[in-house]
Amino acid sequence: MKRSIVVTLNFDDFHPQSGPDGDFGGDPQRGTLRMILDLLEEFPALRVTLFAVPSWTDRPYRMPTKWYHLKRALGFRPVVKGWDGEPFRLDKHREWCDAVRNRSAAGRLELAVHGLHHHNPNLVIHGQEFLGLEKEETRRRISQAEKIFEEVRLPFVKGFRAPGWGYGAETLRALADAGYDFVGLFGSPYQLSKPGLIEGMVVIPQNYSIKDSPDTALAVALRDGVVHAKGHTAYRYGREVIENGLSPEHFENLRRALRALGEQYEVRYLFLSEYAREARAQLSQQA
Ligand SMILES: [Zn+2]
């Protein structure tokens, strides 16, 4: 009999932008969102958690990534304007919201919260919106993000990942106050392979990136009994390359990894919210 494992799959930065600068899942017919829908077709039990941004304001980056990192290493802190007029606020993309709602109503997609704007005026790449923010302002942004989801009638779960992995103790306290259930905190794979609790919220570590080989996915499954696969919706934004973005190449890689896992294991696919519920029950038994 095959051993049973859990597989979750999640992507950051989901919002209705799809154009020459980047594709974050804005078009159900093509690109990133199409690839995600194709995966759902090929793997009928698969569930995908999308960390969505209800009013994305980061603008595409025009400087080659290595210059950006060099400037940051030298302590240069640019002030960067975001998009004016909140062009990607969900209520300006009602049709897109309808398409996403239909898929999530079918029980295949769930939305979690990835900030309000994703933007930090002092950081260019992957704006760490919450880095250095006070608890009250954090609370305000989280509640504003939820209001936008509610206003466009897009269901979401109380799960959070900080844009650009930028958060602090104030962020966690604000989320706990707002009744958040789980947080994805660790950007680097393999830092932590077991779930834990922080401020009463379940911490779900990432342990597989969609750019890693199928063999890596198998090794992670063997080690942890669970594969939390993670990627970004966009592969490029302006001149920025997002290393584990859902490019056609990473899409093929991910398909191969999911197939390989299915061949070797009895796979139970869960949403991150479902995984968090099970992890919380297990952690409270151990306590
Ligand atoms: Zn992000």
GROMACS .gro file of C-alpha atoms and ligand atoms in nm:
model
  288
    1MET     CA    1   0.000   0.000   0.000
    2LYS     CA    2   0.123   0.349  -0.079
    3ARG     CA    3   0.212   0.579   0.207
    4SER     CA    4  -0.023   0.875   0.248
    5ILE     CA    5   0.108   1.231   0.230
    6VAL     CA    6  -0.047   1.578   0.225
    7VAL     CA    7   0.019   1.820  -0.060
    8THR     CA    8  -0.076   2.188  -0.060
    9LEU     CA    9  -0.008   2.439  -0.335
   10ASN     CA   10  -0.008   2.815  -0.300
   11PHE     CA   11   0.088   3.124  -0.497
   12ASP     CA   12   0.158   3.481  -0.389
   13ASP     CA   13   0.059   3.812  -0.551
   14PHE     CA   14  -0.271   3.708  -0.709
   15HIS     CA   15  -0.460   4.011  -0.845
   16PRO     CA   16  -0.629   4.116  -1.170
   17GLN     CA   17  -0.322   4.246  -1.354
   18SER     CA   18  -0.224   4.085  -1.682
   19GLY     CA   19  -0.027   4.277  -1.942
   20PRO     CA   20   0.314   4.332  -2.100
   21ASP     CA   21   0.468   4.425  -1.762
   22GLY     CA   22   0.359   4.110  -1.589
   23ASP     CA   23   0.086   3.853  -1.547
   24PHE     CA   24  -0.043   3.800  -1.196
   25GLY     CA   25  -0.346   3.595  -1.293
   26GLY     CA   26  -0.556   3.869  -1.449
   27ASP     CA   27  -0.683   3.663  -1.742
   28PRO     CA   28  -0.871   3.334  -1.697
   29GLN     CA   29  -0.816   3.252  -2.066
   30ARG     CA   30  -0.439   3.271  -2.075
   31GLY     CA   31  -0.119   3.298  -1.878
   32THR     CA   32  -0.090   3.230  -1.510
   33LEU     CA   33  -0.456   3.189  -1.421
   34ARG     CA   34  -0.504   2.957  -1.720
   35MET     CA   35  -0.210   2.746  -1.603
   36ILE     CA   36  -0.359   2.720  -1.254
   37LEU     CA   37  -0.697   2.619  -1.401
   38ASP     CA   38  -0.522   2.361  -1.622
   39LEU     CA   39  -0.356   2.211  -1.315
   40LEU     CA   40  -0.696   2.186  -1.145
   41GLU     CA   41  -0.821   1.998  -1.450
   42GLU     CA   42  -0.532   1.755  -1.465
   43PHE     CA   43  -0.535   1.686  -1.090
   44PRO     CA   44  -0.902   1.656  -0.997
   45ALA     CA   45  -0.844   1.658  -0.620
   46LEU     CA   46  -0.591   1.945  -0.621
   47ARG     CA   47  -0.673   2.262  -0.426
   48VAL     CA   48  -0.491   2.589  -0.469
   49THR     CA   49  -0.457   2.866  -0.213
   50LEU     CA   50  -0.395   3.209  -0.364
   51PHE     CA   51  -0.252   3.485  -0.149
   52ALA     CA   52  -0.435   3.775  -0.306
   53VAL     CA   53  -0.381   4.151  -0.297
   54PRO     CA   54  -0.710   4.345  -0.308
   55SER     CA   55  -0.556   4.673  -0.427
   56TRP     CA   56  -0.210   4.613  -0.570
   57THR     CA   57  -0.014   4.938  -0.619
   58ASP     CA   58   0.346   4.822  -0.679
   59ARG     CA   59   0.467   4.951  -1.013
   60PRO     CA   60   0.686   4.749  -1.246
   61TYR     CA   61   1.050   4.780  -1.176
   62ARG     CA   62   1.270   4.926  -1.449
   63MET     CA   63   1.614   4.867  -1.309
   64PRO     CA   64   1.800   4.538  -1.359
   65THR     CA   65   1.768   4.329  -1.044
   66LYS     CA   66   2.143   4.316  -0.974
   67TRP     CA   67   2.167   4.698  -0.969
   68TYR     CA   68   1.879   4.711  -0.732
   69HIS     CA   69   2.046   4.468  -0.493
   70LEU     CA   70   2.377   4.652  -0.524
   71LYS     CA   71   2.209   4.983  -0.437
   72ARG     CA   72   2.034   4.830  -0.141
   73ALA     CA   73   2.358   4.673  -0.022
   74LEU     CA   74   2.511   5.021  -0.030
   75GLY     CA   75   2.232   5.154   0.188
   76PHE     CA   76   2.053   5.352  -0.085
   77ARG     CA   77   1.684   5.374  -0.001
   78PRO     CA   78   1.480   5.505  -0.289
   79VAL     CA   79   1.136   5.657  -0.250
   80VAL     CA   80   0.913   5.485  -0.496
   81LYS     CA   81   0.571   5.597  -0.602
   82GLY     CA   82   0.308   5.331  -0.641
   83TRP     CA   83   0.034   5.333  -0.906
   84ASP     CA   84  -0.195   5.633  -0.872
   85GLY     CA   85  -0.567   5.577  -0.845
   86GLU     CA   86  -0.551   5.213  -0.735
   87PRO     CA   87  -0.606   5.067  -1.086
   88PHE     CA   88  -0.611   4.706  -0.963
   89ARG     CA   89  -0.854   4.747  -0.677
   90LEU     CA   90  -1.088   4.450  -0.704
   91ASP     CA   91  -1.407   4.654  -0.734
   92LYS     CA   92  -1.269   4.789  -1.065
   93HIS     CA   93  -1.247   4.432  -1.202
   94ARG     CA   94  -1.591   4.288  -1.140
   95GLU     CA   95  -1.584   4.033  -1.424
   96TRP     CA   96  -1.256   3.894  -1.304
   97CYS     CA   97  -1.399   3.869  -0.953
   98ASP     CA   98  -1.699   3.678  -1.092
   99ALA     CA   99  -1.469   3.431  -1.272
  100VAL     CA  100  -1.259   3.375  -0.959
  101ARG     CA  101  -1.568   3.344  -0.737
  102ASN     CA  102  -1.709   3.070  -0.962
  103ARG     CA  103  -1.390   2.867  -0.928
  104SER     CA  104  -1.368   2.912  -0.556
  105ALA     CA  105  -1.736   2.820  -0.520
  106ALA     CA  106  -1.648   2.489  -0.688
  107GLY     CA  107  -1.413   2.423  -0.396
  108ARG     CA  108  -1.090   2.431  -0.596
  109LEU     CA  109  -0.949   2.774  -0.514
  110GLU     CA  110  -0.928   2.961  -0.188
  111LEU     CA  111  -0.812   3.316  -0.134
  112ALA     CA  112  -0.598   3.424   0.160
  113VAL     CA  113  -0.468   3.773   0.237
  114HIS     CA  114  -0.138   3.906   0.103
  115GLY     CA  115  -0.164   4.264   0.223
  116LEU     CA  116  -0.369   4.557   0.099
  117HIS     CA  117  -0.137   4.727  -0.154
  118HIS     CA  118   0.181   4.517  -0.143
  119HIS     CA  119   0.363   4.848  -0.172
  120ASN     CA  120   0.626   5.004   0.048
  121PRO     CA  121   0.750   5.342  -0.079
  122ASN     CA  122   1.103   5.275   0.050
  123LEU     CA  123   1.149   4.938  -0.111
  124VAL     CA  124   1.125   4.865  -0.479
  125ILE     CA  125   1.119   4.494  -0.528
  126HIS     CA  126   0.840   4.296  -0.373
  127GLY     CA  127   0.731   4.583  -0.161
  128GLN     CA  128   0.735   4.482   0.202
  129GLU     CA  129   0.417   4.666   0.286
  130PHE     CA  130   0.414   4.573   0.655
  131LEU     CA  131   0.780   4.609   0.740
  132GLY     CA  132   0.811   4.871   1.014
  133LEU     CA  133   0.436   4.944   1.026
  134GLU     CA  134   0.276   5.004   1.363
  135LYS     CA  135   0.010   4.772   1.490
  136GLU     CA  136  -0.276   5.019   1.444
  137GLU     CA  137  -0.189   5.093   1.081
  138THR     CA  138  -0.140   4.722   1.016
  139ARG     CA  139  -0.483   4.655   1.164
  140ARG     CA  140  -0.635   4.928   0.946
  141ARG     CA  141  -0.486   4.783   0.627
  142ILE     CA  142  -0.592   4.429   0.707
  143SER     CA  143  -0.943   4.541   0.777
  144GLN     CA  144  -0.950   4.752   0.459
  145ALA     CA  145  -0.828   4.447   0.259
  146GLU     CA  146  -1.108   4.237   0.407
  147LYS     CA  147  -1.364   4.508   0.329
  148ILE     CA  148  -1.265   4.505  -0.038
  149PHE     CA  149  -1.296   4.124  -0.059
  150GLU     CA  150  -1.637   4.148   0.107
  151GLU     CA  151  -1.753   4.428  -0.117
  152VAL     CA  152  -1.681   4.227  -0.434
  153ARG     CA  153  -1.820   3.912  -0.267
  154LEU     CA  154  -1.497   3.712  -0.292
  155PRO     CA  155  -1.474   3.465  -0.005
  156PHE     CA  156  -1.140   3.457   0.173
  157VAL     CA  157  -0.988   3.268   0.463
  158LYS     CA  158  -0.815   3.423   0.763
  159GLY     CA  159  -0.470   3.330   0.644
  160PHE     CA  160  -0.190   3.577   0.581
  161ARG     CA  161   0.147   3.596   0.419
  162ALA     CA  162   0.342   3.922   0.439
  163PRO     CA  163   0.443   4.076   0.105
  164GLY     CA  164   0.815   4.022   0.050
  165TRP     CA  165   0.827   3.827   0.379
  166GLY     CA  166   0.846   4.164   0.559
  167TYR     CA  167   0.679   4.157   0.898
  168GLY     CA  168   0.750   4.224   1.263
  169ALA     CA  169   0.606   4.152   1.606
  170GLU     CA  170   0.348   4.429   1.552
  171THR     CA  171   0.227   4.260   1.235
  172LEU     CA  172   0.172   3.932   1.417
  173ARG     CA  173  -0.010   4.099   1.706
  174ALA     CA  174  -0.237   4.287   1.467
  175LEU     CA  175  -0.320   3.966   1.281
  176ALA     CA  176  -0.389   3.776   1.602
  177ASP     CA  177  -0.620   4.059   1.716
  178ALA     CA  178  -0.800   4.039   1.382
  179GLY     CA  179  -0.866   3.668   1.442
  180TYR     CA  180  -0.623   3.526   1.188
  181ASP     CA  181  -0.598   3.151   1.178
  182PHE     CA  182  -0.271   3.083   0.997
  183VAL     CA  183   0.036   3.265   0.870
  184GLY     CA  184   0.299   3.169   0.614
  185LEU     CA  185   0.616   3.320   0.754
  186PHE     CA  186   0.922   3.151   0.620
  187GLY     CA  187   1.047   3.241   0.277
  188SER     CA  188   1.334   3.006   0.256
  189PRO     CA  189   1.255   2.639   0.218
  190TYR     CA  190   1.390   2.392   0.471
  191GLN     CA  191   1.416   2.643   0.756
  192LEU     CA  192   1.146   2.466   0.947
  193SER     CA  193   0.960   2.159   0.838
  194LYS     CA  194   0.694   2.135   1.108
  195PRO     CA  195   0.402   2.363   1.180
  196GLY     CA  196   0.401   2.560   1.503
  197LEU     CA  197   0.196   2.828   1.677
  198ILE     CA  198   0.279   3.195   1.704
  199GLU     CA  199   0.045   3.442   1.877
  200GLY     CA  200  -0.214   3.164   1.863
  201MET     CA  201  -0.189   3.137   1.483
  202VAL     CA  202  -0.067   2.829   1.298
  203VAL     CA  203   0.263   2.890   1.120
  204ILE     CA  204   0.284   2.692   0.799
  205PRO     CA  205   0.638   2.662   0.668
  206GLN     CA  206   0.706   2.638   0.298
  207ASN     CA  207   0.916   2.333   0.216
  208TYR     CA  208   0.907   2.314  -0.162
  209SER     CA  209   0.936   2.577  -0.433
  210ILE     CA  210   0.779   2.517  -0.774
  211LYS     CA  211   1.115   2.570  -0.940
  212ASP     CA  212   1.268   2.277  -0.749
  213SER     CA  213   1.298   1.944  -0.929
  214PRO     CA  214   1.041   1.665  -0.895
  215ASP     CA  215   1.313   1.466  -0.714
  216THR     CA  216   1.328   1.740  -0.452
  217ALA     CA  217   0.950   1.715  -0.406
  218LEU     CA  218   0.987   1.339  -0.351
  219ALA     CA  219   1.267   1.393  -0.100
  220VAL     CA  220   1.058   1.651   0.089
  221ALA     CA  221   0.760   1.411   0.093
  222LEU     CA  222   0.979   1.135   0.234
  223ARG     CA  223   1.126   1.363   0.502
  224ASP     CA  224   0.817   1.560   0.611
  225GLY     CA  225   0.515   1.357   0.496
  226VAL     CA  226   0.377   1.685   0.363
  227VAL     CA  227   0.472   1.901   0.066
  228HIS     CA  228   0.383   2.271   0.087
  229ALA     CA  229   0.450   2.380  -0.269
  230LYS     CA  230   0.486   2.751  -0.320
  231GLY     CA  231   0.529   2.988  -0.609
  232HIS     CA  232   0.446   3.337  -0.728
  233THR     CA  233   0.177   3.408  -0.984
  234ALA     CA  234   0.404   3.630  -1.196
  235TYR     CA  235   0.742   3.531  -1.334
  236ARG     CA  236   0.833   3.882  -1.442
  237TYR     CA  237   0.729   4.234  -1.348
  238GLY     CA  238   0.896   4.499  -1.558
  239ARG     CA  239   1.261   4.404  -1.534
  240GLU     CA  240   1.229   4.209  -1.216
  241VAL     CA  241   1.248   3.831  -1.241
  242ILE     CA  242   1.063   3.644  -0.968
  243GLU     CA  243   1.256   3.324  -0.940
  244ASN     CA  244   0.969   3.093  -0.853
  245GLY     CA  245   0.705   3.264  -1.064
  246LEU     CA  246   0.467   3.052  -1.266
  247SER     CA  247   0.645   3.056  -1.603
  248PRO     CA  248   0.561   2.789  -1.862
  249GLU     CA  249   0.881   2.612  -1.758
  250HIS     CA  250   0.789   2.610  -1.389
  251PHE     CA  251   0.439   2.502  -1.479
  252GLU     CA  252   0.579   2.191  -1.655
  253ASN     CA  253   0.813   2.129  -1.364
  254LEU     CA  254   0.527   2.150  -1.116
  255ARG     CA  255   0.312   1.912  -1.323
  256ARG     CA  256   0.595   1.661  -1.327
  257ALA     CA  257   0.643   1.696  -0.953
  258LEU     CA  258   0.270   1.646  -0.883
  259ARG     CA  259   0.263   1.342  -1.112
  260ALA     CA  260   0.571   1.192  -0.946
  261LEU     CA  261   0.418   1.245  -0.600
  262GLY     CA  262   0.093   1.082  -0.718
  263GLU     CA  263   0.282   0.780  -0.851
  264GLN     CA  264   0.470   0.715  -0.528
  265TYR     CA  265   0.223   0.827  -0.267
  266GLU     CA  266  -0.143   0.833  -0.179
  267VAL     CA  267  -0.181   1.211  -0.200
  268ARG     CA  268  -0.430   1.406   0.009
  269TYR     CA  269  -0.461   1.758  -0.132
  270LEU     CA  270  -0.560   2.026   0.116
  271PHE     CA  271  -0.616   2.399   0.114
  272LEU     CA  272  -0.383   2.578   0.352
  273SER     CA  273  -0.684   2.659   0.573
  274GLU     CA  274  -0.767   2.287   0.594
  275TYR     CA  275  -0.408   2.200   0.671
  276ALA     CA  276  -0.403   2.470   0.943
  277ARG     CA  277  -0.714   2.319   1.104
  278GLU     CA  278  -0.554   1.973   1.116
  279ALA     CA  279  -0.221   2.109   1.237
  280ARG     CA  280  -0.395   2.306   1.515
  281ALA     CA  281  -0.578   1.993   1.631
  282GLN     CA  282  -0.253   1.796   1.636
  283LEU     CA  283  -0.060   2.070   1.815
  284SER     CA  284  -0.326   2.100   2.083
  285GLN     CA  285  -0.316   1.721   2.138
  286GLN     CA  286   0.059   1.739   2.189
  287ALA     CA  287   0.030   2.030   2.433
  288ZN      ZN  288   0.414   3.919  -0.275
   0.00000   0.00000   0.00000
